[in-house]
Short mmCIF file of C-alpha atoms in Angstrom, two decimals:
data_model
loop_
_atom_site.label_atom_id
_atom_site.label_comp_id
_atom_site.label_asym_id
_atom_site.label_seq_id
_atom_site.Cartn_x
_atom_site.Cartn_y
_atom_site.Cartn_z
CA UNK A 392 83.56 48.66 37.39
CA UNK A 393 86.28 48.21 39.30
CA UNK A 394 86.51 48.22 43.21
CA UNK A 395 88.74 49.34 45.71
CA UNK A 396 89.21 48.01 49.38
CA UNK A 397 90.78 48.93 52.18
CA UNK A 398 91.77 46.67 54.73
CA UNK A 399 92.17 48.25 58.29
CA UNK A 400 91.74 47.32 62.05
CA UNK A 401 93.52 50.32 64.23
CA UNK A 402 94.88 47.28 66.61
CA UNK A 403 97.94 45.55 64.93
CA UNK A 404 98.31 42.01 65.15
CA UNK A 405 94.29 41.39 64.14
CA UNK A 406 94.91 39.96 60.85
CA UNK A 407 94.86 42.09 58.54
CA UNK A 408 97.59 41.27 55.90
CA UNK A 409 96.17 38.35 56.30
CA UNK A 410 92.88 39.41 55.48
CA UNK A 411 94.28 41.26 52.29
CA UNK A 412 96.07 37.70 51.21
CA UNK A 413 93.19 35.48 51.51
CA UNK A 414 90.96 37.90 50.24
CA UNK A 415 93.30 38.53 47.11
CA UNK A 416 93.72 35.49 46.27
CA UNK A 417 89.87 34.20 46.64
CA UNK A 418 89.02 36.73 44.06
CA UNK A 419 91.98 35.91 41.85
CA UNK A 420 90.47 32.04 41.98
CA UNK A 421 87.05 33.48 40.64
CA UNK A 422 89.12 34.75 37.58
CA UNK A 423 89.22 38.17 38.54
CA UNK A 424 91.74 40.95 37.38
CA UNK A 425 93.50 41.65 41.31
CA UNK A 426 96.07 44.35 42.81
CA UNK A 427 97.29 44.01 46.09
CA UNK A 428 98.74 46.91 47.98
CA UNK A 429 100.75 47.54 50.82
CA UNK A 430 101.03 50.26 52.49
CA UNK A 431 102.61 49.16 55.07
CA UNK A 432 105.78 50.92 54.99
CA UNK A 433 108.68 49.63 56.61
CA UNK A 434 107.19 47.32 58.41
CA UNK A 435 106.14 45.36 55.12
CA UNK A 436 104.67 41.63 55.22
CA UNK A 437 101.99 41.21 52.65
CA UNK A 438 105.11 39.60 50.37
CA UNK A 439 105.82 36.77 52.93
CA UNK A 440 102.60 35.91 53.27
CA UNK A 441 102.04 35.53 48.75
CA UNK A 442 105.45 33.82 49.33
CA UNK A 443 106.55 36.38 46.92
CA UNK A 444 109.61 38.15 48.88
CA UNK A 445 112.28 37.83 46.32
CA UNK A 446 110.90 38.77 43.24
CA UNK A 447 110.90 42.55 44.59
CA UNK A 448 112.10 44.04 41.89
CA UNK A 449 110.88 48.53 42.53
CA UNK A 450 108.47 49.45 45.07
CA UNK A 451 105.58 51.60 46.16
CA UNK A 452 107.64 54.16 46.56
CA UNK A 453 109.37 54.12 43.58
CA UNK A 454 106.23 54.73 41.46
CA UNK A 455 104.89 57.50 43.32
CA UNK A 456 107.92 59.33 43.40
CA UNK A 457 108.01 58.80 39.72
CA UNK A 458 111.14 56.81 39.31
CA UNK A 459 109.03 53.64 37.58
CA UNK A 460 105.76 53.18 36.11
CA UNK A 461 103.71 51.17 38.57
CA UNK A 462 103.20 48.32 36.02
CA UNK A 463 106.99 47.17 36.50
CA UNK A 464 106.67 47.06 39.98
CA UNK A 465 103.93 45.03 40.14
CA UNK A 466 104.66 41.20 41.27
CA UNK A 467 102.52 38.57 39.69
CA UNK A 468 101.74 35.64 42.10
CA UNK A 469 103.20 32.48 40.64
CA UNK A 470 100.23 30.38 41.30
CA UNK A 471 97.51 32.53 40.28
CA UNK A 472 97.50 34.47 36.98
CA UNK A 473 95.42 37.67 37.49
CA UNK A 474 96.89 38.24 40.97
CA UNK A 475 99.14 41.04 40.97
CA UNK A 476 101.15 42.51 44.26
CA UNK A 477 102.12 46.14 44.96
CA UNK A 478 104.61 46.01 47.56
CA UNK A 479 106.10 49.19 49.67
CA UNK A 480 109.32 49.42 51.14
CA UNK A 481 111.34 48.16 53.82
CA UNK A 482 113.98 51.11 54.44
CA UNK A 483 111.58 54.06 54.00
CA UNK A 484 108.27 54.98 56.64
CA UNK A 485 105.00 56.01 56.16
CA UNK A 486 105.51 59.50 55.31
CA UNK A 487 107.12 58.63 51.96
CA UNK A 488 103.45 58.33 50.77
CA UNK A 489 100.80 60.72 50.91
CA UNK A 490 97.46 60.28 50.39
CA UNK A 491 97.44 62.55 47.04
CA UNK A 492 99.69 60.10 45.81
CA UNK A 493 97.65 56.95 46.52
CA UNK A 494 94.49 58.17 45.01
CA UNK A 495 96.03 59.04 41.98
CA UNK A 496 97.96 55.76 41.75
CA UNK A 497 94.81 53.53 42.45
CA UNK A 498 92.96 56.11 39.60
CA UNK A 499 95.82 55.03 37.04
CA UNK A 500 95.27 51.37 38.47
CA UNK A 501 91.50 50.95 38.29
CA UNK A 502 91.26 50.67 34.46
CA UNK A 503 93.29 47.46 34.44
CA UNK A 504 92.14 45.72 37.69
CA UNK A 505 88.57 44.37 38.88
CA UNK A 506 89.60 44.97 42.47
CA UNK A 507 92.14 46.90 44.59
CA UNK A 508 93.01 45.72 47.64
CA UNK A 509 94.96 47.96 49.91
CA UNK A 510 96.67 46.91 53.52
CA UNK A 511 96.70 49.29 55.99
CA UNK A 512 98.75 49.96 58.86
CA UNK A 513 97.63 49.70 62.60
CA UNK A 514 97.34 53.33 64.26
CA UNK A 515 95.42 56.35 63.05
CA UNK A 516 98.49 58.04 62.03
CA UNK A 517 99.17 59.30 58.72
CA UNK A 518 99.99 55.75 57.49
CA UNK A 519 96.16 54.87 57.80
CA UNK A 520 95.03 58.41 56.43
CA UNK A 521 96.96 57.31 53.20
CA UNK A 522 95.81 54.02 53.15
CA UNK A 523 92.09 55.07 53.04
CA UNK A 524 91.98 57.91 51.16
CA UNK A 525 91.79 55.82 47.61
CA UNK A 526 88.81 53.27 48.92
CA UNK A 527 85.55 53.10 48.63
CA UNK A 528 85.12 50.33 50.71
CA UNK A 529 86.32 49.66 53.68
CA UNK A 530 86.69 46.37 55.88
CA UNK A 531 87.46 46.95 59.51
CA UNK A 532 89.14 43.22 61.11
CA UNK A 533 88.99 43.03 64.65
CA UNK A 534 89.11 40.37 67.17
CA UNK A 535 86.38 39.22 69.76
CA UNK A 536 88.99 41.02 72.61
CA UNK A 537 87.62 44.22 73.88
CA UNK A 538 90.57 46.01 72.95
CA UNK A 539 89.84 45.04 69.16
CA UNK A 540 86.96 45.67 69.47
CA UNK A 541 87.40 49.18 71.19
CA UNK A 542 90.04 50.21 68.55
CA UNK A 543 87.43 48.62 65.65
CA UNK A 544 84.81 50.92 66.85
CA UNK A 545 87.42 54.12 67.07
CA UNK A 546 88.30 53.04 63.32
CA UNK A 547 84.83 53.11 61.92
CA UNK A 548 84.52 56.57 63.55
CA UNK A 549 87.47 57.91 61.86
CA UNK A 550 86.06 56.16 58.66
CA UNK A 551 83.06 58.16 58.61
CA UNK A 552 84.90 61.19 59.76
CA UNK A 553 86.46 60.62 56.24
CA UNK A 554 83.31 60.24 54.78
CA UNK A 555 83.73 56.63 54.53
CA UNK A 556 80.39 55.21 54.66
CA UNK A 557 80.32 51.61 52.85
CA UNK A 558 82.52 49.69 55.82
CA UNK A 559 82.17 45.96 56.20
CA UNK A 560 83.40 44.02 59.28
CA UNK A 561 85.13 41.12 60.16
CA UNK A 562 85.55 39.04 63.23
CA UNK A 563 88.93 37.13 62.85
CA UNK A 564 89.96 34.43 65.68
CA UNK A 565 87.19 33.31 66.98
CA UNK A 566 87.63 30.50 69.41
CA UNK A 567 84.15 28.47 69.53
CA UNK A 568 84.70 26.62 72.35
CA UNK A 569 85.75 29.78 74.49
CA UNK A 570 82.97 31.39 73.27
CA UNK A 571 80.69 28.47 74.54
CA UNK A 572 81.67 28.82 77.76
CA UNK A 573 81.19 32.21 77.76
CA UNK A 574 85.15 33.26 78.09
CA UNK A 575 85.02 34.90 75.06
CA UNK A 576 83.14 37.94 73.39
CA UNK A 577 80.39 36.49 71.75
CA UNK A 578 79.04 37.94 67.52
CA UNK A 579 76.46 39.01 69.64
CA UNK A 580 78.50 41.29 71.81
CA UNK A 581 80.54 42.46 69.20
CA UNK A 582 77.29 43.49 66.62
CA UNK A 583 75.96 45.38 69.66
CA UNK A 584 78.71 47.82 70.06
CA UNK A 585 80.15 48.17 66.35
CA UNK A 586 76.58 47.66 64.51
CA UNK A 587 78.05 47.70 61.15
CA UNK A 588 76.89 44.62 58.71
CA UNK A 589 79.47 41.64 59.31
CA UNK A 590 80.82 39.59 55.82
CA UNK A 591 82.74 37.21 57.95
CA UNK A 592 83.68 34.90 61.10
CA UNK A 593 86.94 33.57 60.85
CA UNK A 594 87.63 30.55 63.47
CA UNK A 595 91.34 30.58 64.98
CA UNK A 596 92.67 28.02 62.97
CA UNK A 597 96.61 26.63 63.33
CA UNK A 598 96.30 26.13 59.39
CA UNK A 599 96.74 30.20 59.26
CA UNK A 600 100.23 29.79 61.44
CA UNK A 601 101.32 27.23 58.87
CA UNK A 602 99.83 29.01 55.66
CA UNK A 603 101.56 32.02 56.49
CA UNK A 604 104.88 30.14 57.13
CA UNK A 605 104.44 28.58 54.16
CA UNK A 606 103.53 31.65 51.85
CA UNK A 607 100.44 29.99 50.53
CA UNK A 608 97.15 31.83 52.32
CA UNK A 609 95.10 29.38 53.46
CA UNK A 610 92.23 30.08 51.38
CA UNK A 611 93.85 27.31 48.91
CA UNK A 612 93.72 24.97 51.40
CA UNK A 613 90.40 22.90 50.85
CA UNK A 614 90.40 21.36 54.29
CA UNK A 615 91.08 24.23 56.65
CA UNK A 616 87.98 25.95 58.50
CA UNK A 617 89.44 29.18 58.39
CA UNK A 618 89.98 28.41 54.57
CA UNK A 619 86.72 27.88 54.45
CA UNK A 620 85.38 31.11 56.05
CA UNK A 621 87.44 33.45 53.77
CA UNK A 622 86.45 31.56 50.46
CA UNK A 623 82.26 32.57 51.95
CA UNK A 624 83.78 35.91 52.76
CA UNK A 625 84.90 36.26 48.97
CA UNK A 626 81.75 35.00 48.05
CA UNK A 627 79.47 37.69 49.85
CA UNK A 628 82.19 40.22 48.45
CA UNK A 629 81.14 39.32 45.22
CA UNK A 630 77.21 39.74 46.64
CA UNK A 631 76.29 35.91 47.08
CA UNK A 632 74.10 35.74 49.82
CA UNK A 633 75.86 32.88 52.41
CA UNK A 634 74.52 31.85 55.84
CA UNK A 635 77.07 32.14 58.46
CA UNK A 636 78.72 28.59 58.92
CA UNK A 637 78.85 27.41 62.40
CA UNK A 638 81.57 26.17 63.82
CA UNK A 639 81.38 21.89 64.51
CA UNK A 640 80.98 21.33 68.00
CA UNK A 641 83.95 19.12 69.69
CA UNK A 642 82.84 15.90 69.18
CA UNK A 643 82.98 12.40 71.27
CA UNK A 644 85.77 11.39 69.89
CA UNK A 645 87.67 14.48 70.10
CA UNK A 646 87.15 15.16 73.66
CA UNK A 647 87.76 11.45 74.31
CA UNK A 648 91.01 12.03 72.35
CA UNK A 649 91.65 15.30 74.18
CA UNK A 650 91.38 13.62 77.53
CA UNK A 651 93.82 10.63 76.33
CA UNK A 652 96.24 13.37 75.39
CA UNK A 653 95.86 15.13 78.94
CA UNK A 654 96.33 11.59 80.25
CA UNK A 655 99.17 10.44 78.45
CA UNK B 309 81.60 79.99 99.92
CA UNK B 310 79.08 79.25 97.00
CA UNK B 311 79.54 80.18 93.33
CA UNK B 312 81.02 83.69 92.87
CA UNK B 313 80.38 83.04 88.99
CA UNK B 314 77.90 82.06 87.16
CA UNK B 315 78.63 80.87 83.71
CA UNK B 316 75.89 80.70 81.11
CA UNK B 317 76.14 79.25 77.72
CA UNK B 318 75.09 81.25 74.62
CA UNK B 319 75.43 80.87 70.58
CA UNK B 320 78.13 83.23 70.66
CA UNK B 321 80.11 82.50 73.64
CA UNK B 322 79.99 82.47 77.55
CA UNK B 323 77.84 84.69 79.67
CA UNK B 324 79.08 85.73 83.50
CA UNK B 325 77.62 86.56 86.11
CA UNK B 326 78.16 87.67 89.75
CA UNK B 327 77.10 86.46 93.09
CA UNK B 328 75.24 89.82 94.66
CA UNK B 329 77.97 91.69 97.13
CA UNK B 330 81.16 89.46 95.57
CA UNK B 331 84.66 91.66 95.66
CA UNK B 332 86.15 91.68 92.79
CA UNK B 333 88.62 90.26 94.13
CA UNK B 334 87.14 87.43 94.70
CA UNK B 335 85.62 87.29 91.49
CA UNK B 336 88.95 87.54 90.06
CA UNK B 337 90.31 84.51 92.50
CA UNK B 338 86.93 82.21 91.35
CA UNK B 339 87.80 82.91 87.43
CA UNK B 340 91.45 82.19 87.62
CA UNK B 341 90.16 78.54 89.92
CA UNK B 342 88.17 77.88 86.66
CA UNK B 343 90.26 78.74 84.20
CA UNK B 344 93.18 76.86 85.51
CA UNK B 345 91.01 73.79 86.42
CA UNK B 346 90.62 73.03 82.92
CA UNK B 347 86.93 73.90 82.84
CA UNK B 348 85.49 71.92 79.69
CA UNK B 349 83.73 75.16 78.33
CA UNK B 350 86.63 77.76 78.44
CA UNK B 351 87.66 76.44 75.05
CA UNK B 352 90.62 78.55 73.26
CA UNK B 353 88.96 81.24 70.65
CA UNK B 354 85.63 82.07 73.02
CA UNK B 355 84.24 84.82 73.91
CA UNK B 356 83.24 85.58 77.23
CA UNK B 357 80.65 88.57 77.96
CA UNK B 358 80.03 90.35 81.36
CA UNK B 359 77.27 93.14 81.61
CA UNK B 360 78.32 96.65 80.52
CA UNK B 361 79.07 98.83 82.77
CA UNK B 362 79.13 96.11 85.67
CA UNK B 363 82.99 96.60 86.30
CA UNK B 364 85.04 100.10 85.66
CA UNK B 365 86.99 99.99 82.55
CA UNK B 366 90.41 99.54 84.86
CA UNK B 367 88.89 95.92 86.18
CA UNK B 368 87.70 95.32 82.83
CA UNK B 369 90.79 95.90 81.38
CA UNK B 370 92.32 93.05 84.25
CA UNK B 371 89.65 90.68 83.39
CA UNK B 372 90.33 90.72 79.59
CA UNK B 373 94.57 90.35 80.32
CA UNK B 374 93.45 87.37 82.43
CA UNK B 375 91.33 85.35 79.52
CA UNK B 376 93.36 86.32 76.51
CA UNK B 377 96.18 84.67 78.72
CA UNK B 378 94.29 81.49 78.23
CA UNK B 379 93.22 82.38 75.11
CA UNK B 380 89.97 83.30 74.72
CA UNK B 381 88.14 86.97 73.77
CA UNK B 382 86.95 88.99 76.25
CA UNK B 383 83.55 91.47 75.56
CA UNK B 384 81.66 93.91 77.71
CA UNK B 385 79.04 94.61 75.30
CA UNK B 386 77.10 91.83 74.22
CA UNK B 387 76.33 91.63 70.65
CA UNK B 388 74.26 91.36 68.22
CA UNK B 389 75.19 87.25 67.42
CA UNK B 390 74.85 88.21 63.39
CA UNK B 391 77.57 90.86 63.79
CA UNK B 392 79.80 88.64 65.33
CA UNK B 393 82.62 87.16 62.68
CA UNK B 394 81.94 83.59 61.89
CA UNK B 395 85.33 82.22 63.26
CA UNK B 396 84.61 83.50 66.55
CA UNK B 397 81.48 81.61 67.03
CA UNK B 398 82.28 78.45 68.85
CA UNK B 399 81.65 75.55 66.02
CA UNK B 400 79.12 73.66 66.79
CA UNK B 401 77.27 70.33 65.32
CA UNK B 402 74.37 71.19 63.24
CA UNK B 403 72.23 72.54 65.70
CA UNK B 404 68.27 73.49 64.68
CA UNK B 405 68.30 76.83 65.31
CA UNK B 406 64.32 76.80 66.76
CA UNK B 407 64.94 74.19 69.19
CA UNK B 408 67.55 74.66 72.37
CA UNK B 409 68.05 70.27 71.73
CA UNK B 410 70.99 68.92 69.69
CA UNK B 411 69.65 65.92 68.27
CA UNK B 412 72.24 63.30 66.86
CA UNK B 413 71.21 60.74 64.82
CA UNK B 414 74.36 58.12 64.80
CA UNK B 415 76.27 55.89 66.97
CA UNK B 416 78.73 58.34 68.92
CA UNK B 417 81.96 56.32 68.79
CA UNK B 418 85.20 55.35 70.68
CA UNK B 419 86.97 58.88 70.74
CA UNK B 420 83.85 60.87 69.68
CA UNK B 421 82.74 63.78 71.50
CA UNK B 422 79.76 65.43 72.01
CA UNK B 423 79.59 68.99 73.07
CA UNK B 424 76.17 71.40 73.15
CA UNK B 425 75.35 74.44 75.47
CA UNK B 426 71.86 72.72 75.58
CA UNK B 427 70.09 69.76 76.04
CA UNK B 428 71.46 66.43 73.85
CA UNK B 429 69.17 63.73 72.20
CA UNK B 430 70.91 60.95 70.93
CA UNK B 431 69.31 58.24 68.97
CA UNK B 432 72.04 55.46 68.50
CA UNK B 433 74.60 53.91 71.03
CA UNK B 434 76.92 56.03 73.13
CA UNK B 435 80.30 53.45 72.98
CA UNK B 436 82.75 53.48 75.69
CA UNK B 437 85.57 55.93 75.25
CA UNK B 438 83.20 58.24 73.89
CA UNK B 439 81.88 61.73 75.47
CA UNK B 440 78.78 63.82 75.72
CA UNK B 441 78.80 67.14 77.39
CA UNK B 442 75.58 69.27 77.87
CA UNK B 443 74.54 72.39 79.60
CA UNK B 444 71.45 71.00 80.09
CA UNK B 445 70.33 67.29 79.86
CA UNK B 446 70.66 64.00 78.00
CA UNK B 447 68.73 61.55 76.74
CA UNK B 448 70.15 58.26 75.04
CA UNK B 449 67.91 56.14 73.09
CA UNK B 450 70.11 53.66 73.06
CA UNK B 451 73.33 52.17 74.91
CA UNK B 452 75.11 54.68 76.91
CA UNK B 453 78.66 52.85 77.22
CA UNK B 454 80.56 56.13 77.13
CA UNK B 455 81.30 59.09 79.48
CA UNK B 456 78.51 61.72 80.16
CA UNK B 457 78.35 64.93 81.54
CA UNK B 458 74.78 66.62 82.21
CA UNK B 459 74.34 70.45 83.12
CA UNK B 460 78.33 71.15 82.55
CA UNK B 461 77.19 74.87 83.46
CA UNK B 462 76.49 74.00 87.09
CA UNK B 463 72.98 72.79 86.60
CA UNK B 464 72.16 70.24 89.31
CA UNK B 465 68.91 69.34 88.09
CA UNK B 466 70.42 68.06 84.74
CA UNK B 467 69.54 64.22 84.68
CA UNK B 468 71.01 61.54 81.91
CA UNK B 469 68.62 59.36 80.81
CA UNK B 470 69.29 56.38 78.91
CA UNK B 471 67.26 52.77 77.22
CA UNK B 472 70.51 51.14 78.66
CA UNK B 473 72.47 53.01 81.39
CA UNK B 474 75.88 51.97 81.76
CA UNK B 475 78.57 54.50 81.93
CA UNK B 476 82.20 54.84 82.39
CA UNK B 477 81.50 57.88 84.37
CA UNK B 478 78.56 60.01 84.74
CA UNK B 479 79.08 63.81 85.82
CA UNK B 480 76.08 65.66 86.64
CA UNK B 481 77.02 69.50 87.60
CA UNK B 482 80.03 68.83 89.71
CA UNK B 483 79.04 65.59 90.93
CA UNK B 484 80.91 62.74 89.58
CA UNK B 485 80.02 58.88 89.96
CA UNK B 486 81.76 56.01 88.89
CA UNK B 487 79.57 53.15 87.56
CA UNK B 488 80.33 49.49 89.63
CA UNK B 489 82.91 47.29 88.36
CA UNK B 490 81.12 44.11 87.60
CA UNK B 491 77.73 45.99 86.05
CA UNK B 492 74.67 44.55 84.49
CA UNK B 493 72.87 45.00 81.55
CA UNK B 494 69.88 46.88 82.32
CA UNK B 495 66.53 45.72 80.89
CA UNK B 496 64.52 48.78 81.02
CA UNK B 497 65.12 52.64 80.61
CA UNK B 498 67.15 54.44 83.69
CA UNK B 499 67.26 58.26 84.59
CA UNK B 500 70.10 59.49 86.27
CA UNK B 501 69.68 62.58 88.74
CA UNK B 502 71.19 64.39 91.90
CA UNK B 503 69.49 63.50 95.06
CA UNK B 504 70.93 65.19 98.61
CA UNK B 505 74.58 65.87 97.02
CA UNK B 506 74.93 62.55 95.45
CA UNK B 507 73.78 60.96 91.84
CA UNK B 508 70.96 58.64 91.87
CA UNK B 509 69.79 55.94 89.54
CA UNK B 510 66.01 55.78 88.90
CA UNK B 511 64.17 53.20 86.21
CA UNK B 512 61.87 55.73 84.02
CA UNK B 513 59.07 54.14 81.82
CA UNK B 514 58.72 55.35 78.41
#
């Protein structure tokens, strides 16, 4: 049975390509059978972040407009096997796509693939309507900023104004410390407004800057707590049940090293 | 000068009618002040009934130019609402049809709107950026975060009630109030109603 997700957040800038990376390539690790699609027309970025930019060979458009099957645009990942990338096109916009064509590209798709991860756009524009139309699952990203969180809740709407019922959330960027001191929307806060069931809390973590420079999501990096909350994220999308990890409060000997740093 | 006309909300449209010993002039000046103030009910594609034989068919004839300018039907018989074609009844959410209450049972969203000639019942939040207008009252059980408007028709003892009262804005009638800046979380129910000309926040138990 395979699965398709869609990966949306209304605000830009959230984290979703991101999202879609780390959440690729954490199922990939488990050994499944994963597609990757953006839909981000024109304004494409999901290849940077899979380091997979020049191997473009044909893209999203090309196969729904019939000009290539979609198997020879598809990009394999060079570290993982089973992790496949559909990538859409720099030059055109979104209304080269339409959500017809989507839903019968990710039918075609679904016998060969475990799961089908789509990016979405920001904006409620067309360039989301395609996006969603294929999914049966949906996972809203949003921010503990009450404009994320505003746009989050405006997203879920349209979702079930699409009949989109099954719609996971995730809080990306958290900032413990800020949230300690009360500077910060708190999971609390956020659960309150957008009560939909929450599969992840993703810390802000400078290991995502450098990941994403690098072209290797930071999933694959052992040592990173953001790395860390997307592999439990994979794991509850795969129905494990995981507690929530809290974040390590700043220690002695990082606030004494803090201070020396202020000092110095 | 108080109101010329009275609007009334029914399943098929809008009802008017007259203060006793208005001109029609000056019934014609009060309709034009609504329509052109963007009144939330005079929605494109309804009809709007007067009384047969209340006006001659010359002022009749005035009336009707004047709403199908803003598009909307304009009837001097009122019907029968089953021999009224379905695309001229105003859609509506899924209303019971024995009870004058709209009850919805969901979280009304950022960019959600609620509109019912009645009463509304809501059981789930009411997030900001999201609307509820009623002819009659409203009742929250839940968070009310968004923008609510009791007795749109002109009813001033509509009232808002809520577990949590904090709106954007809360219209009751005419009567608009702005909630503080810095506001609390409530810890018990609150009812909102008009008291001397101005809208007044009361803690209800229930």
């Amino acid at each position: 049975m395979s699965q398709i997700i869609v990966i949306t957040s209304g605000k830009g800038g959230v984290g979703k390509t991101t999202t879609t990376a780390n959440i690729g390539v954490g199922l990939a690790m488990r050994g499944n059978k994963v597609a990757l699609i953006d839909t981000d027309t024109g304004l494409r970025n999901l290849d940077l972040l899979l380091g997979l930019e020049n191997r473009i060979m044909y893209d999203l458009i090309d196969v729904t407009s019939g000009r290539v099957p979609y198997n020879k645009a598809l990009v394999r990942h060079k570290k993982h096997d089973s992790l496949y990338l559909l990538p859409t096109s720099q030059v055109k916009d979104k209304s080269a796509v339409n959500p017809d064509d989507l839903i019968k590209l990710c039918d075609d798709m679904k016998k060969d693939f475990d799961f089908i991860i789509i990016d979405c756009p920001a904006g409620i524009e067309q360039g989301f309507k395609t996006a969603i139309a294929a999914a049966d699952m949906a996972i809203v990203v949003t921010m503990p900023e009450i404009s994320a969180v505003r746009d989050a809740d405006k997203i879920i709407g349209e979702l079930g104004r699409a009949d989109k019922e099954n719609v996971k959330l995730i809080v990306n960027r958290i900032r413990p410390q800020m949230v300690e001191k009360g500077d910060m929307l708190d999971m609390e806060d956020i659960n309150e407004i957008l009560s939909i069931d929450c599969i992840g809390q993703v810390p802000d973590d400078e290991a995502v800057v450098m990941a994403t420079n690098r072209g290797e999501p930071v999933i694959a990096m052992k040592d990173s707590i953001a790395g860390k909350a997307y592999l439990n994220i994979v794991g509850r999308l795969c129905g494990e049940s995981i507690p929530f990890f809290k974040p390590p409060k700043e220690g002695f000997f990082a606030k004494l090293k803090r201070l020396f740093s202020m000092l110095f | 000068m108080s109101e010329v006309v009275k609007i009334k909300g029914l399943k098929t449209g809008l009802q008017l009618s007259f203060a006793k010993g208005a001109s029609f002039e000056d019934i014609q000046a009060d309709l034009q002040n609504k329509l052109e103030s963007g009144d939330k009910f005079f929605i494109r594609g309804t009809t709007v009934f007067v009384q047969k034989g209340y006006f001659s068919e010359e002022r009749n004839e005035k009336l009707r130019r004047m709403f199908h300018r803003h598009g909307m039907l304009f009837s001097d018989e009122l019907k029968n609402p089953a021999m009224l074609p379905i695309s001229k009844i105003p859609k509506r959410e899924t209303q019971s049809q024995t009870q004058k209450t709209l009850i919805v049972n969901k979280t009304v969203r950022g960019g959600q709107e609620i509109r019912a000639e009645g009463s509304v019942m809501i059981f789930g939040n009411v997030n900001p950026g999201a609307q509820v207008i009623a002819g009659g009252n409203i009742d929250i059980r839940g968070t009310c975060r968004g923008s609510v408007h009791a007795g749109a028709f002109g009813d001033t003892t509509a009232c808002v009630v809520a577990d949590r009262l904090m709106p954007m804005q809360i219209q009751i009638a005419d009567i608009l109030a702005r909630s503080p800046d810095d506001l609390e979380m409530p810890d018990h129910a609150e009812k909102a109603s008009i008291k001397d000309g101005r809208i007044v926040i009361d803690a209800v138990s229930r």
